Amino acid sequence: MSNVEQTLSIIKPDAVERKLENEIKEIFKSKGFKIIKDKKIQIEKAEAEKFYKVHETKPFYNDLCTYLSSGPIVVMILEKENAVVGNRELMGATNPKDAKDGTIRKKYGISIDKNSVHGSDSIDNAKIEIGFFFKD
Ligand code: IDP
Ligand code: MG
């Protein structure tokens, strides 16, 4: 049974700023993810607030939204068997200090807020997040 899924990945401002876009894309491709769509954009803070609305009660919400809108990001639709979980595994733990060897956050993450990548955490959220950035 094939279980091909799509998930949303974001290369966050800290990684784009360090010119890691191509390196990170190559990691995804080498692990069997297809990059179905991608674009480099900069979003307004209000859009970041919508995107991260699930975190609106958290103490870090304001800084998180300021950060995500602080510079260019690369948003991508990734496709693979079990892409949602597979991407979360490849990203590693939210805090790069806790991320395992071989994960993107271990390799590139600077801190819990500047952790280089975002990935959808469920199939339902993947659909919502893909729709958020890729409307057609
Ligand atoms: P995730 O990105 O691994 O799914 P979430 O808990 O969904 O982690 O948090 C969203 C983002 O908010 C994280 O990637 C990180 O950038 C930031 N964040 C999460 N927890 C903290 C915190 O305790 N302090 C500062 N930033 C945080
Ligand atoms: Mg999350």
Tab-separated table of C-alpha atoms and ligand atoms in Angstrom:
chain	number	residue	atom	x	y	z
A	1	MET	CA	0.000	0.000	0.000
A	2	SER	CA	1.395	3.346	-0.975
A	3	ASN	CA	0.977	6.151	1.493
A	4	VAL	CA	2.330	9.138	-0.371
A	5	GLU	CA	1.734	12.355	1.560
A	6	GLN	CA	2.540	16.006	1.198
A	7	THR	CA	3.793	18.234	3.988
A	8	LEU	CA	4.781	21.860	4.329
A	9	SER	CA	8.385	22.734	5.037
A	10	ILE	CA	9.788	26.191	5.703
A	11	ILE	CA	13.440	27.152	5.640
A	12	LYS	CA	13.383	29.865	8.299
A	13	PRO	CA	15.109	33.270	8.191
A	14	ASP	CA	18.215	32.190	10.115
A	15	ALA	CA	18.969	29.501	7.523
A	16	VAL	CA	18.117	31.581	4.450
A	17	GLU	CA	20.330	34.353	5.820
A	18	ARG	CA	23.232	31.905	6.105
A	19	LYS	CA	22.620	30.821	2.482
A	20	LEU	CA	21.658	27.285	3.468
A	21	GLU	CA	18.663	27.041	1.113
A	22	ASN	CA	20.307	24.788	-1.456
A	23	GLU	CA	22.113	22.657	1.107
A	24	ILE	CA	18.882	21.970	2.996
A	25	LYS	CA	16.972	21.244	-0.228
A	26	GLU	CA	19.670	18.722	-1.165
A	27	ILE	CA	19.214	16.979	2.188
A	28	PHE	CA	15.483	16.622	1.563
A	29	LYS	CA	16.089	15.293	-1.956
A	30	SER	CA	18.772	12.878	-0.772
A	31	LYS	CA	16.256	11.444	1.713
A	32	GLY	CA	13.725	10.842	-1.043
A	33	PHE	CA	11.516	13.907	-0.680
A	34	LYS	CA	10.284	15.498	-3.886
A	35	ILE	CA	10.034	19.274	-3.800
A	36	ILE	CA	6.696	19.733	-5.539
A	37	LYS	CA	6.554	23.528	-5.204
A	38	ASP	CA	8.819	26.073	-3.606
A	39	LYS	CA	9.108	29.816	-3.359
A	40	LYS	CA	11.174	32.366	-1.508
A	41	ILE	CA	9.029	35.023	0.121
A	42	GLN	CA	8.972	37.436	3.019
A	43	ILE	CA	5.749	37.552	5.002
A	44	GLU	CA	4.160	40.322	7.057
A	45	LYS	CA	3.999	39.913	10.809
A	46	ALA	CA	0.191	39.638	10.562
A	47	GLU	CA	0.575	36.608	8.279
A	48	ALA	CA	3.036	35.001	10.684
A	49	GLU	CA	0.493	35.557	13.462
A	50	LYS	CA	-2.124	33.701	11.410
A	51	PHE	CA	0.270	30.904	10.536
A	52	TYR	CA	1.279	30.370	14.184
A	53	LYS	CA	-2.176	31.071	15.655
A	54	VAL	CA	-2.093	27.726	17.491
A	55	HIS	CA	0.686	29.241	19.639
A	56	GLU	CA	-1.047	32.552	20.382
A	57	THR	CA	-1.226	31.958	24.131
A	58	LYS	CA	2.444	30.995	24.431
A	59	PRO	CA	4.912	33.455	25.964
A	60	PHE	CA	7.139	33.200	22.871
A	61	TYR	CA	4.343	33.921	20.354
A	62	ASN	CA	5.158	37.575	19.717
A	63	ASP	CA	8.892	36.983	19.260
A	64	LEU	CA	8.180	33.944	17.084
A	65	CYS	CA	5.991	35.965	14.718
A	66	THR	CA	8.436	38.865	14.628
A	67	TYR	CA	11.182	36.389	13.789
A	68	LEU	CA	9.353	34.479	11.035
A	69	SER	CA	8.572	37.784	9.321
A	70	SER	CA	12.064	39.240	9.849
A	71	GLY	CA	13.583	38.100	6.557
A	72	PRO	CA	13.124	35.876	3.528
A	73	ILE	CA	11.916	32.311	4.014
A	74	VAL	CA	11.615	29.418	1.583
A	75	VAL	CA	8.295	27.564	1.696
A	76	MET	CA	8.097	24.132	0.090
A	77	ILE	CA	5.614	21.359	-0.505
A	78	LEU	CA	7.476	18.099	0.136
A	79	GLU	CA	6.149	14.752	-1.054
A	80	LYS	CA	7.134	11.245	-0.007
A	81	GLU	CA	5.709	8.131	1.620
A	82	ASN	CA	4.757	9.157	5.169
A	83	ALA	CA	6.122	12.624	4.486
A	84	VAL	CA	4.702	14.277	7.602
A	85	VAL	CA	6.403	12.013	10.148
A	86	GLY	CA	9.453	11.548	7.937
A	87	ASN	CA	10.003	15.289	7.729
A	88	ARG	CA	9.573	15.712	11.489
A	89	GLU	CA	12.205	13.010	12.039
A	90	LEU	CA	14.615	14.566	9.573
A	91	MET	CA	14.130	18.012	11.162
A	92	GLY	CA	14.841	16.809	14.686
A	93	ALA	CA	13.703	18.178	18.031
A	94	THR	CA	12.416	21.751	18.355
A	95	ASN	CA	15.421	22.673	20.483
A	96	PRO	CA	18.574	22.002	18.419
A	97	LYS	CA	20.359	21.076	21.668
A	98	ASP	CA	18.063	18.049	21.931
A	99	ALA	CA	18.126	17.151	18.227
A	100	LYS	CA	19.768	13.889	17.232
A	101	ASP	CA	22.795	13.521	14.987
A	102	GLY	CA	21.854	13.528	11.324
A	103	THR	CA	18.921	15.915	11.758
A	104	ILE	CA	18.675	19.311	10.105
A	105	ARG	CA	18.206	21.156	13.383
A	106	LYS	CA	21.228	19.422	14.925
A	107	LYS	CA	23.333	20.425	11.959
A	108	TYR	CA	22.109	23.979	11.399
A	109	GLY	CA	19.923	25.125	14.303
A	110	ILE	CA	21.289	27.963	16.411
A	111	SER	CA	18.758	28.046	19.250
A	112	ILE	CA	15.196	27.027	20.071
A	113	ASP	CA	13.855	30.059	18.221
A	114	LYS	CA	16.385	30.055	15.374
A	115	ASN	CA	15.988	26.376	14.581
A	116	SER	CA	16.285	26.672	10.785
A	117	VAL	CA	13.208	24.738	9.637
A	118	HIS	CA	9.483	24.316	10.164
A	119	GLY	CA	7.513	21.186	9.334
A	120	SER	CA	3.810	20.359	9.606
A	121	ASP	CA	3.048	18.172	12.630
A	122	SER	CA	0.049	16.222	11.279
A	123	ILE	CA	-1.606	15.342	7.988
A	124	ASP	CA	-4.486	17.726	8.738
A	125	ASN	CA	-2.134	20.582	9.564
A	126	ALA	CA	-0.084	19.822	6.462
A	127	LYS	CA	-3.178	20.403	4.322
A	128	ILE	CA	-3.997	23.627	6.157
A	129	GLU	CA	-0.415	24.907	5.947
A	130	ILE	CA	-0.003	24.002	2.260
A	131	GLY	CA	-3.254	25.888	1.566
A	132	PHE	CA	-1.973	28.841	3.562
A	133	PHE	CA	1.067	29.359	1.330
A	134	PHE	CA	-0.002	27.783	-1.968
A	135	LYS	CA	-3.525	28.893	-2.730
A	136	ASP	CA	-3.863	27.489	-6.256
B	1	IDP	P1	8.077	22.748	16.086
B	1	IDP	O1	8.589	23.826	15.172
B	1	IDP	O2	9.139	21.732	16.401
B	1	IDP	O3	6.793	22.132	15.617
B	1	IDP	P2	6.462	24.152	18.055
B	1	IDP	O4	6.273	23.724	19.463
B	1	IDP	O5	5.322	23.984	17.108
B	1	IDP	O6	7.781	23.437	17.500
B	1	IDP	O7	6.889	25.676	18.118
B	1	IDP	C1	6.910	26.471	16.936
B	1	IDP	C2	8.184	27.261	16.925
B	1	IDP	O8	8.168	28.165	18.017
B	1	IDP	C3	9.457	26.439	17.126
B	1	IDP	O9	9.959	25.884	15.937
B	1	IDP	C4	10.394	27.465	17.701
B	1	IDP	O10	10.964	28.265	16.666
B	1	IDP	C5	9.479	28.330	18.530
B	1	IDP	N1	9.490	27.916	19.928
B	1	IDP	C6	8.932	26.795	20.463
B	1	IDP	N2	9.121	26.732	21.781
B	1	IDP	C7	9.821	27.853	22.103
B	1	IDP	C8	10.333	28.368	23.343
B	1	IDP	O11	10.183	27.786	24.413
B	1	IDP	N3	11.002	29.560	23.263
B	1	IDP	C9	11.188	30.228	22.093
B	1	IDP	N4	10.727	29.774	20.918
B	1	IDP	C10	10.052	28.603	20.918
B	2	MG	MG	4.914	22.959	15.398
